[in-house]
Coordinates of C-alpha atoms in Angstrom, one line a residue:
Chain A
M200 CA 116.0 133.4 127.2
Q201 CA 113.0 135.1 125.8
M202 CA 115.1 136.2 122.9
L203 CA 116.5 132.9 122.4
E204 CA 112.9 131.6 122.1
K205 CA 112.1 134.4 119.7
V206 CA 114.8 133.3 117.5
L207 CA 113.8 129.6 117.7
A208 CA 109.9 130.3 117.0
H209 CA 110.5 132.5 114.1
N210 CA 113.0 130.3 112.5
G211 CA 110.9 127.3 113.0
L212 CA 111.9 124.8 110.4
V213 CA 115.6 125.8 110.9
T214 CA 114.8 124.9 114.5
A215 CA 113.0 121.7 113.5
F216 CA 116.8 120.6 111.6
L217 CA 118.8 120.9 114.9
L218 CA 116.0 119.1 117.0
V219 CA 116.1 116.0 114.5
G220 CA 119.8 116.3 114.2
I221 CA 120.2 116.2 118.1
I222 CA 117.7 113.4 118.1
T223 CA 119.3 111.5 115.5
W224 CA 122.7 112.0 117.6
L225 CA 121.3 110.8 120.7
S226 CA 119.5 107.7 119.1
A227 CA 123.0 106.5 117.1
R228 CA 124.9 106.7 120.4
L229 CA 122.0 104.7 122.9
S230 CA 122.0 102.1 120.0
R231 CA 125.8 101.8 120.0
R232 CA 125.9 102.1 124.0
L233 CA 123.1 100.6 125.2
T234 CA 122.2 97.7 122.5
L235 CA 125.8 97.5 121.0
G236 CA 124.2 98.4 117.7
R237 CA 121.5 95.6 117.5
V238 CA 118.6 98.2 117.7
H239 CA 119.0 100.2 114.3
G240 CA 119.5 103.8 115.4
S241 CA 117.0 105.3 113.3
A242 CA 114.4 102.7 115.1
I243 CA 114.9 104.7 118.1
A244 CA 115.0 108.2 116.7
I245 CA 111.4 107.4 115.4
L246 CA 110.6 106.0 119.0
I247 CA 112.1 108.9 120.4
G248 CA 110.1 111.0 117.8
L249 CA 106.9 109.4 118.8
G250 CA 107.3 109.7 122.7
L251 CA 107.4 113.6 122.1
A252 CA 104.6 113.3 119.9
Y253 CA 102.7 111.8 122.8
Y254 CA 104.3 114.5 125.0
G255 CA 103.1 117.5 123.1
G256 CA 99.4 116.3 122.4
V257 CA 99.0 115.7 125.9
L258 CA 100.6 119.4 126.6
T259 CA 98.7 120.7 124.3
G260 CA 95.1 118.5 123.5
K261 CA 95.9 118.8 119.8
Q262 CA 96.4 116.7 117.2
S263 CA 99.7 117.4 115.7
G264 CA 102.0 116.2 118.5
L265 CA 105.2 117.8 119.2
A266 CA 104.4 120.5 116.2
D267 CA 101.2 121.8 118.4
I268 CA 103.9 123.4 120.9
S269 CA 104.4 127.0 119.1
L270 CA 108.1 126.7 119.8
F271 CA 108.2 123.4 117.7
S272 CA 106.2 124.5 115.0
G273 CA 108.9 123.6 112.4
I274 CA 108.8 120.2 113.0
G275 CA 104.8 120.1 111.2
L276 CA 106.8 121.4 108.2
M277 CA 109.8 119.3 108.2
G278 CA 107.4 116.2 109.1
G279 CA 104.4 117.1 107.2
A280 CA 103.3 115.4 103.7
M281 CA 105.1 117.8 101.5
L282 CA 108.9 117.4 102.3
R283 CA 108.0 113.8 103.2
D284 CA 107.0 112.9 99.7
F285 CA 109.7 115.2 98.2
A286 CA 112.3 112.9 100.0
I287 CA 110.7 110.1 99.3
V288 CA 110.5 110.7 95.8
A289 CA 114.1 111.5 95.6
T290 CA 115.0 108.0 96.8
A291 CA 114.2 106.4 93.8
F292 CA 116.7 107.8 92.1
E293 CA 119.0 104.9 93.9
V294 CA 116.2 102.2 92.5
Q295 CA 117.5 99.6 90.3
V296 CA 115.2 99.1 87.9
T297 CA 115.4 95.4 86.8
E298 CA 114.8 94.6 90.6
A299 CA 111.4 96.5 90.5
R300 CA 110.4 95.1 87.3
K301 CA 110.9 91.7 88.3
A302 CA 108.7 92.0 91.3
G303 CA 106.0 94.3 90.0
L304 CA 103.6 91.5 89.6
I305 CA 103.9 90.3 93.2
G306 CA 103.9 93.8 94.9
A307 CA 100.4 94.3 93.0
C308 CA 99.3 91.6 94.5
S309 CA 100.7 91.9 97.6
L310 CA 99.1 95.4 97.7
L311 CA 95.9 93.9 96.7
L312 CA 96.0 91.3 99.7
G313 CA 97.2 94.2 101.7
T314 CA 94.0 96.0 101.2
V315 CA 91.4 93.0 101.8
L316 CA 93.2 91.3 104.8
P317 CA 93.2 93.9 106.7
F318 CA 89.5 95.2 106.2
I319 CA 88.4 91.7 107.4
V320 CA 90.0 91.7 110.9
G321 CA 89.0 95.2 111.4
A322 CA 85.2 94.5 110.4
S323 CA 85.1 91.0 112.3
I324 CA 86.7 92.6 115.3
A325 CA 84.5 95.5 115.6
H326 CA 81.6 92.9 114.6
A327 CA 82.9 91.2 117.8
F328 CA 82.6 94.3 120.0
G329 CA 78.7 95.0 118.9
Y330 CA 79.0 97.5 116.1
R331 CA 76.8 95.3 114.0
D332 CA 75.6 97.5 111.3
V333 CA 77.2 97.6 108.2
V334 CA 78.6 100.9 107.7
S335 CA 80.5 100.9 111.3
M336 CA 81.8 97.6 110.2
T337 CA 83.0 99.3 106.9
T338 CA 84.4 102.3 108.3
I339 CA 86.3 100.5 111.1
G340 CA 87.7 97.4 108.7
A341 CA 88.8 100.5 106.5
G342 CA 90.6 102.2 108.9
A343 CA 92.5 98.8 109.5
I344 CA 94.1 99.4 106.0
T345 CA 94.9 103.1 106.7
Y346 CA 94.1 105.8 108.5
I347 CA 93.4 108.2 105.8
V348 CA 91.2 105.4 103.9
G349 CA 89.0 105.1 107.3
P350 CA 87.7 108.5 107.5
V351 CA 87.3 109.0 103.4
T352 CA 84.9 105.8 103.5
G353 CA 83.0 106.5 106.8
A354 CA 82.6 110.0 105.5
A355 CA 81.2 108.5 101.9
L356 CA 79.0 106.0 103.8
G357 CA 77.7 108.5 106.3
A358 CA 79.7 106.7 109.7
S359 CA 79.1 108.4 113.2
S360 CA 81.7 110.6 114.7
D361 CA 83.1 108.2 117.2
V362 CA 83.0 105.6 114.9
M363 CA 85.1 107.4 112.7
A364 CA 87.4 108.3 115.4
L365 CA 87.7 105.0 116.4
S366 CA 88.4 104.0 112.8
I367 CA 91.5 106.9 112.3
A368 CA 92.9 105.3 115.9
T369 CA 93.1 101.7 114.8
G370 CA 94.8 102.8 111.2
L371 CA 97.2 105.4 113.4
L372 CA 97.9 102.5 116.1
K373 CA 98.6 99.9 113.0
A374 CA 101.5 102.9 111.6
I375 CA 102.8 103.2 115.1
M376 CA 103.1 99.3 115.3
V377 CA 104.4 98.8 111.7
M378 CA 107.0 101.7 112.1
V379 CA 108.6 100.3 115.7
G380 CA 107.9 96.5 114.7
T381 CA 109.4 96.3 111.6
P382 CA 112.7 96.4 112.2
F383 CA 112.4 93.7 115.0
A384 CA 110.4 91.6 112.8
A385 CA 112.7 92.0 109.7
R386 CA 114.3 88.4 110.1
F387 CA 110.9 86.2 110.0
L388 CA 109.7 88.5 107.4
G389 CA 112.5 87.6 105.0
L390 CA 113.3 91.4 104.7
N391 CA 116.4 91.3 102.8
N392 CA 116.1 92.3 99.2
P393 CA 114.0 94.5 96.9
R394 CA 111.7 91.8 96.3
S395 CA 110.7 91.4 99.8
A396 CA 110.7 95.0 100.5
M397 CA 108.2 95.5 97.9
V398 CA 105.9 92.8 99.1
F399 CA 106.4 94.5 102.6
G400 CA 105.2 98.0 101.1
G401 CA 102.4 96.3 99.8
L402 CA 100.8 94.0 102.5
A403 CA 101.9 96.4 105.7
G404 CA 100.0 99.7 104.3
T405 CA 100.3 103.2 104.9
V406 CA 103.3 105.0 103.7
S407 CA 104.2 106.5 107.0
G408 CA 104.6 103.2 108.5
V409 CA 106.3 101.4 105.7
S410 CA 108.8 103.9 104.7
A411 CA 109.5 104.4 108.7
G412 CA 109.6 100.8 109.4
L413 CA 112.0 100.3 106.0
A414 CA 114.4 103.2 107.3
A415 CA 114.9 101.7 110.4
T416 CA 115.5 98.2 108.9
D417 CA 117.9 99.0 105.9
R418 CA 117.8 102.2 104.3
R419 CA 118.4 100.8 100.7
L420 CA 115.3 99.1 100.5
V421 CA 112.9 102.3 101.4
P422 CA 112.3 103.3 97.9
Y423 CA 111.1 99.6 96.6
G424 CA 108.4 99.2 99.6
A425 CA 107.2 103.2 99.5
L426 CA 106.9 102.7 95.5
V427 CA 104.3 100.2 96.2
A428 CA 102.9 101.5 99.3
T429 CA 102.3 104.8 98.0
F430 CA 99.4 103.2 96.0
H431 CA 97.8 101.6 99.1
T432 CA 95.7 105.0 100.3
G433 CA 94.6 105.3 96.9
L434 CA 93.2 101.8 96.3
G435 CA 92.0 101.1 99.7
C436 CA 89.9 104.8 98.8
L437 CA 88.8 103.0 95.9
L438 CA 87.1 100.1 97.2
G439 CA 86.4 100.6 100.7
P440 CA 82.7 102.8 100.4
S441 CA 82.2 100.4 97.1
A442 CA 83.2 96.8 96.7
L443 CA 84.0 96.3 100.4
Y444 CA 81.5 97.9 101.7
L445 CA 78.7 96.2 99.0
A446 CA 80.6 92.7 100.0
T447 CA 80.4 93.3 103.8
K448 CA 76.3 93.9 103.0
A449 CA 75.8 91.1 101.1
I450 CA 77.3 88.7 103.6
M451 CA 76.0 90.5 106.9
A452 CA 72.4 90.3 104.9
Chain B
M118 CA 124.6 123.1 89.0
I119 CA 122.9 121.2 92.2
I120 CA 119.9 123.5 91.7
Y121 CA 118.9 121.6 88.6
G122 CA 118.7 118.4 90.4
T123 CA 116.4 119.7 93.0
A124 CA 114.4 121.0 90.1
L125 CA 114.2 117.9 88.4
L126 CA 112.7 116.3 91.7
A127 CA 110.4 118.9 92.2
A128 CA 109.4 119.0 88.4
C129 CA 108.6 114.8 89.2
H130 CA 107.2 115.2 92.3
L131 CA 104.7 118.0 91.0
L132 CA 103.9 116.4 87.9
G133 CA 103.4 112.8 89.9
L134 CA 101.2 114.2 92.5
F135 CA 99.2 116.1 89.9
L136 CA 98.7 113.0 87.6
G137 CA 97.4 110.9 90.8
D138 CA 95.1 113.5 91.6
L139 CA 94.1 113.3 87.8
L140 CA 93.7 109.9 88.4
G141 CA 91.8 110.0 91.1
S142 CA 89.4 111.7 89.8
L143 CA 88.9 109.9 86.6
I144 CA 88.1 106.6 88.6
G145 CA 85.8 108.6 91.4
V146 CA 88.1 108.6 94.1
K147 CA 88.5 111.3 96.7
S148 CA 92.1 110.9 97.3
N149 CA 95.3 111.0 95.6
V150 CA 95.8 107.7 93.7
G151 CA 99.8 106.3 93.7
G152 CA 101.1 110.1 93.0
V153 CA 104.2 109.3 95.1
G154 CA 104.3 106.7 93.3
I155 CA 104.3 107.9 90.0
A156 CA 106.4 110.6 90.5
M157 CA 109.2 108.0 91.5
L158 CA 108.5 106.0 88.2
L159 CA 108.9 109.2 86.4
L160 CA 111.9 110.3 88.2
I161 CA 113.6 107.0 87.6
F162 CA 112.9 107.1 83.9
A163 CA 114.2 110.5 83.4
R164 CA 117.3 109.4 85.0
L165 CA 117.8 106.6 82.7
Y166 CA 117.1 109.0 79.6
L167 CA 120.0 111.8 81.0
H168 CA 122.3 109.2 81.8
K169 CA 122.3 107.6 78.5
R170 CA 122.4 111.6 77.0
G171 CA 125.6 112.3 79.3
L172 CA 123.3 114.9 80.9
L173 CA 123.5 114.1 84.4
P174 CA 126.8 115.1 86.1
Q175 CA 127.6 114.5 89.4
E176 CA 126.7 117.6 90.8
T177 CA 123.1 117.6 89.4
E178 CA 122.8 113.8 91.2
Q179 CA 123.8 115.6 94.4
G180 CA 120.7 118.2 93.9
V181 CA 118.7 115.2 94.2
A182 CA 120.9 112.7 96.4
F183 CA 120.7 115.2 99.1
W184 CA 117.0 115.2 99.7
G185 CA 117.1 111.0 99.6
A186 CA 119.7 111.1 102.7
M187 CA 117.6 114.1 104.3
Y188 CA 114.6 111.3 104.4
I189 CA 115.0 109.4 107.4
P190 CA 115.7 112.4 109.7
V191 CA 112.4 113.7 107.8
V192 CA 110.4 110.8 108.6
V193 CA 112.0 111.1 112.5
A194 CA 109.9 115.0 112.1
M195 CA 106.8 112.9 110.7
A196 CA 106.7 110.5 114.0
A197 CA 107.0 113.4 116.3
T198 CA 103.8 115.0 114.7
Q199 CA 101.5 111.9 114.6
N200 CA 98.4 112.1 116.9
V201 CA 99.8 109.4 119.1
V202 CA 97.3 110.3 122.0
A203 CA 94.7 109.9 120.0
A204 CA 95.6 106.6 118.7
L205 CA 96.1 105.3 122.2
R206 CA 92.5 106.3 123.1
G207 CA 91.0 104.1 120.9
G208 CA 90.4 101.2 123.0
P209 CA 90.0 97.6 122.7
V210 CA 88.5 97.9 119.5
A211 CA 91.3 100.0 118.1
V212 CA 94.4 98.2 119.7
L213 CA 93.2 94.3 118.6
G214 CA 91.9 95.8 114.9
A215 CA 95.4 97.2 114.7
L216 CA 97.1 94.2 115.8
G217 CA 95.5 91.7 114.1
A218 CA 95.8 93.5 110.9
V219 CA 99.8 93.6 111.7
V220 CA 100.1 89.7 112.5
V221 CA 97.8 88.6 109.8
C222 CA 99.8 90.7 107.1
G223 CA 103.0 90.2 108.5
C224 CA 102.5 86.2 108.0
V225 CA 101.3 86.9 104.8
I226 CA 104.4 88.9 104.3
A227 CA 106.8 86.0 106.0
L228 CA 105.1 83.5 103.7
L229 CA 105.1 85.4 100.1
N230 CA 109.1 86.1 100.7
R231 CA 110.0 82.4 101.4
G232 CA 108.2 81.2 98.5
G233 CA 110.1 82.9 95.6
S234 CA 113.6 82.4 94.5
Q235 CA 115.9 85.2 95.7
Q236 CA 119.1 86.0 97.1
A237 CA 119.8 87.9 99.8
W238 CA 120.9 91.1 99.7
Q239 CA 124.4 91.4 101.6
P240 CA 123.5 93.1 104.8
E241 CA 124.5 96.8 105.3
A242 CA 128.2 97.1 105.9
E243 CA 129.5 96.3 109.4
T244 CA 132.0 99.1 109.7
P245 CA 130.5 101.1 112.9
Q246 CA 130.1 104.2 110.8
D247 CA 127.2 106.5 111.8
P248 CA 123.9 104.0 111.0
L249 CA 121.5 107.3 110.0
A250 CA 124.0 108.3 107.7

């Protein structure tokens, strides 16, 4: 047993391939047996992943979910930014250029809307719960854009650490809601062609939420959504500590 | 050779991220601006260029296609490394902030997608093949 554990721990990435393979197989079966294929297998797989992340977080008290358990550290490499971005870029191979070009303008518009609207919602709710100073409102509002924009903005403005934590939590929850909710809301959102996927990528924000949400809905839509969503964090980091902060200050003054 | 495809992908990936960092520092942002998006555009253009010249045999394409297909498994692994505990501990401000943002954006997405003229894609093949394939 100890020897097996050593083999697994020493070959982290390979262990991760096996684990994800098992999760995928399990969720494909669950999808067919329990939901008669109505809930996409990838949606269930992502839910299982989030559940394991919760388990790992409770068990270790650290931040990287299942990857903090040394036996499964390889999952951190497999699900880390490097391989995630590598795989996302690879999906661009299937993009139909004419489709993407047709939707370029509306993609850019939705990107801007997707930055401003969540910010307004987040900042208003922060205000309603007693965070009345401009820095805290801006930081929490920025967290509602993505969980990277939040701390970047907060750090630039000098927000307190509890506000930063709150802002990250807001962004993480948003990403998780998008991951889990997208396949169920796909019909309501009209997610059935490249153009709609680009609108979705701009408005729903966070590469992780968009890519997982689209993957669980229709794999072919992933590159179109990701193409737009990837500019989300950059735009948010650009506008958060500057234009959005100044606008909030002007409104509150 | 399969490795040519993977190497092409790697080159686009690295160049894109580098340009994204460069763009970020040019406009004074402490983050990568659209690096992955730039990398995707580079790969699209590279494919068009090489395809036209007949320099893209199927084996080379497989070196990219494999990683595109690994995408969903990677996303599952990513889900397993999220800080779910912290997210759930955020309290009502985080929950309402996130929910509000998602609902508002969802309505705008629905609105925008209903407006334009567009034809729906055929739903994915109904054959009971592995949905994760």
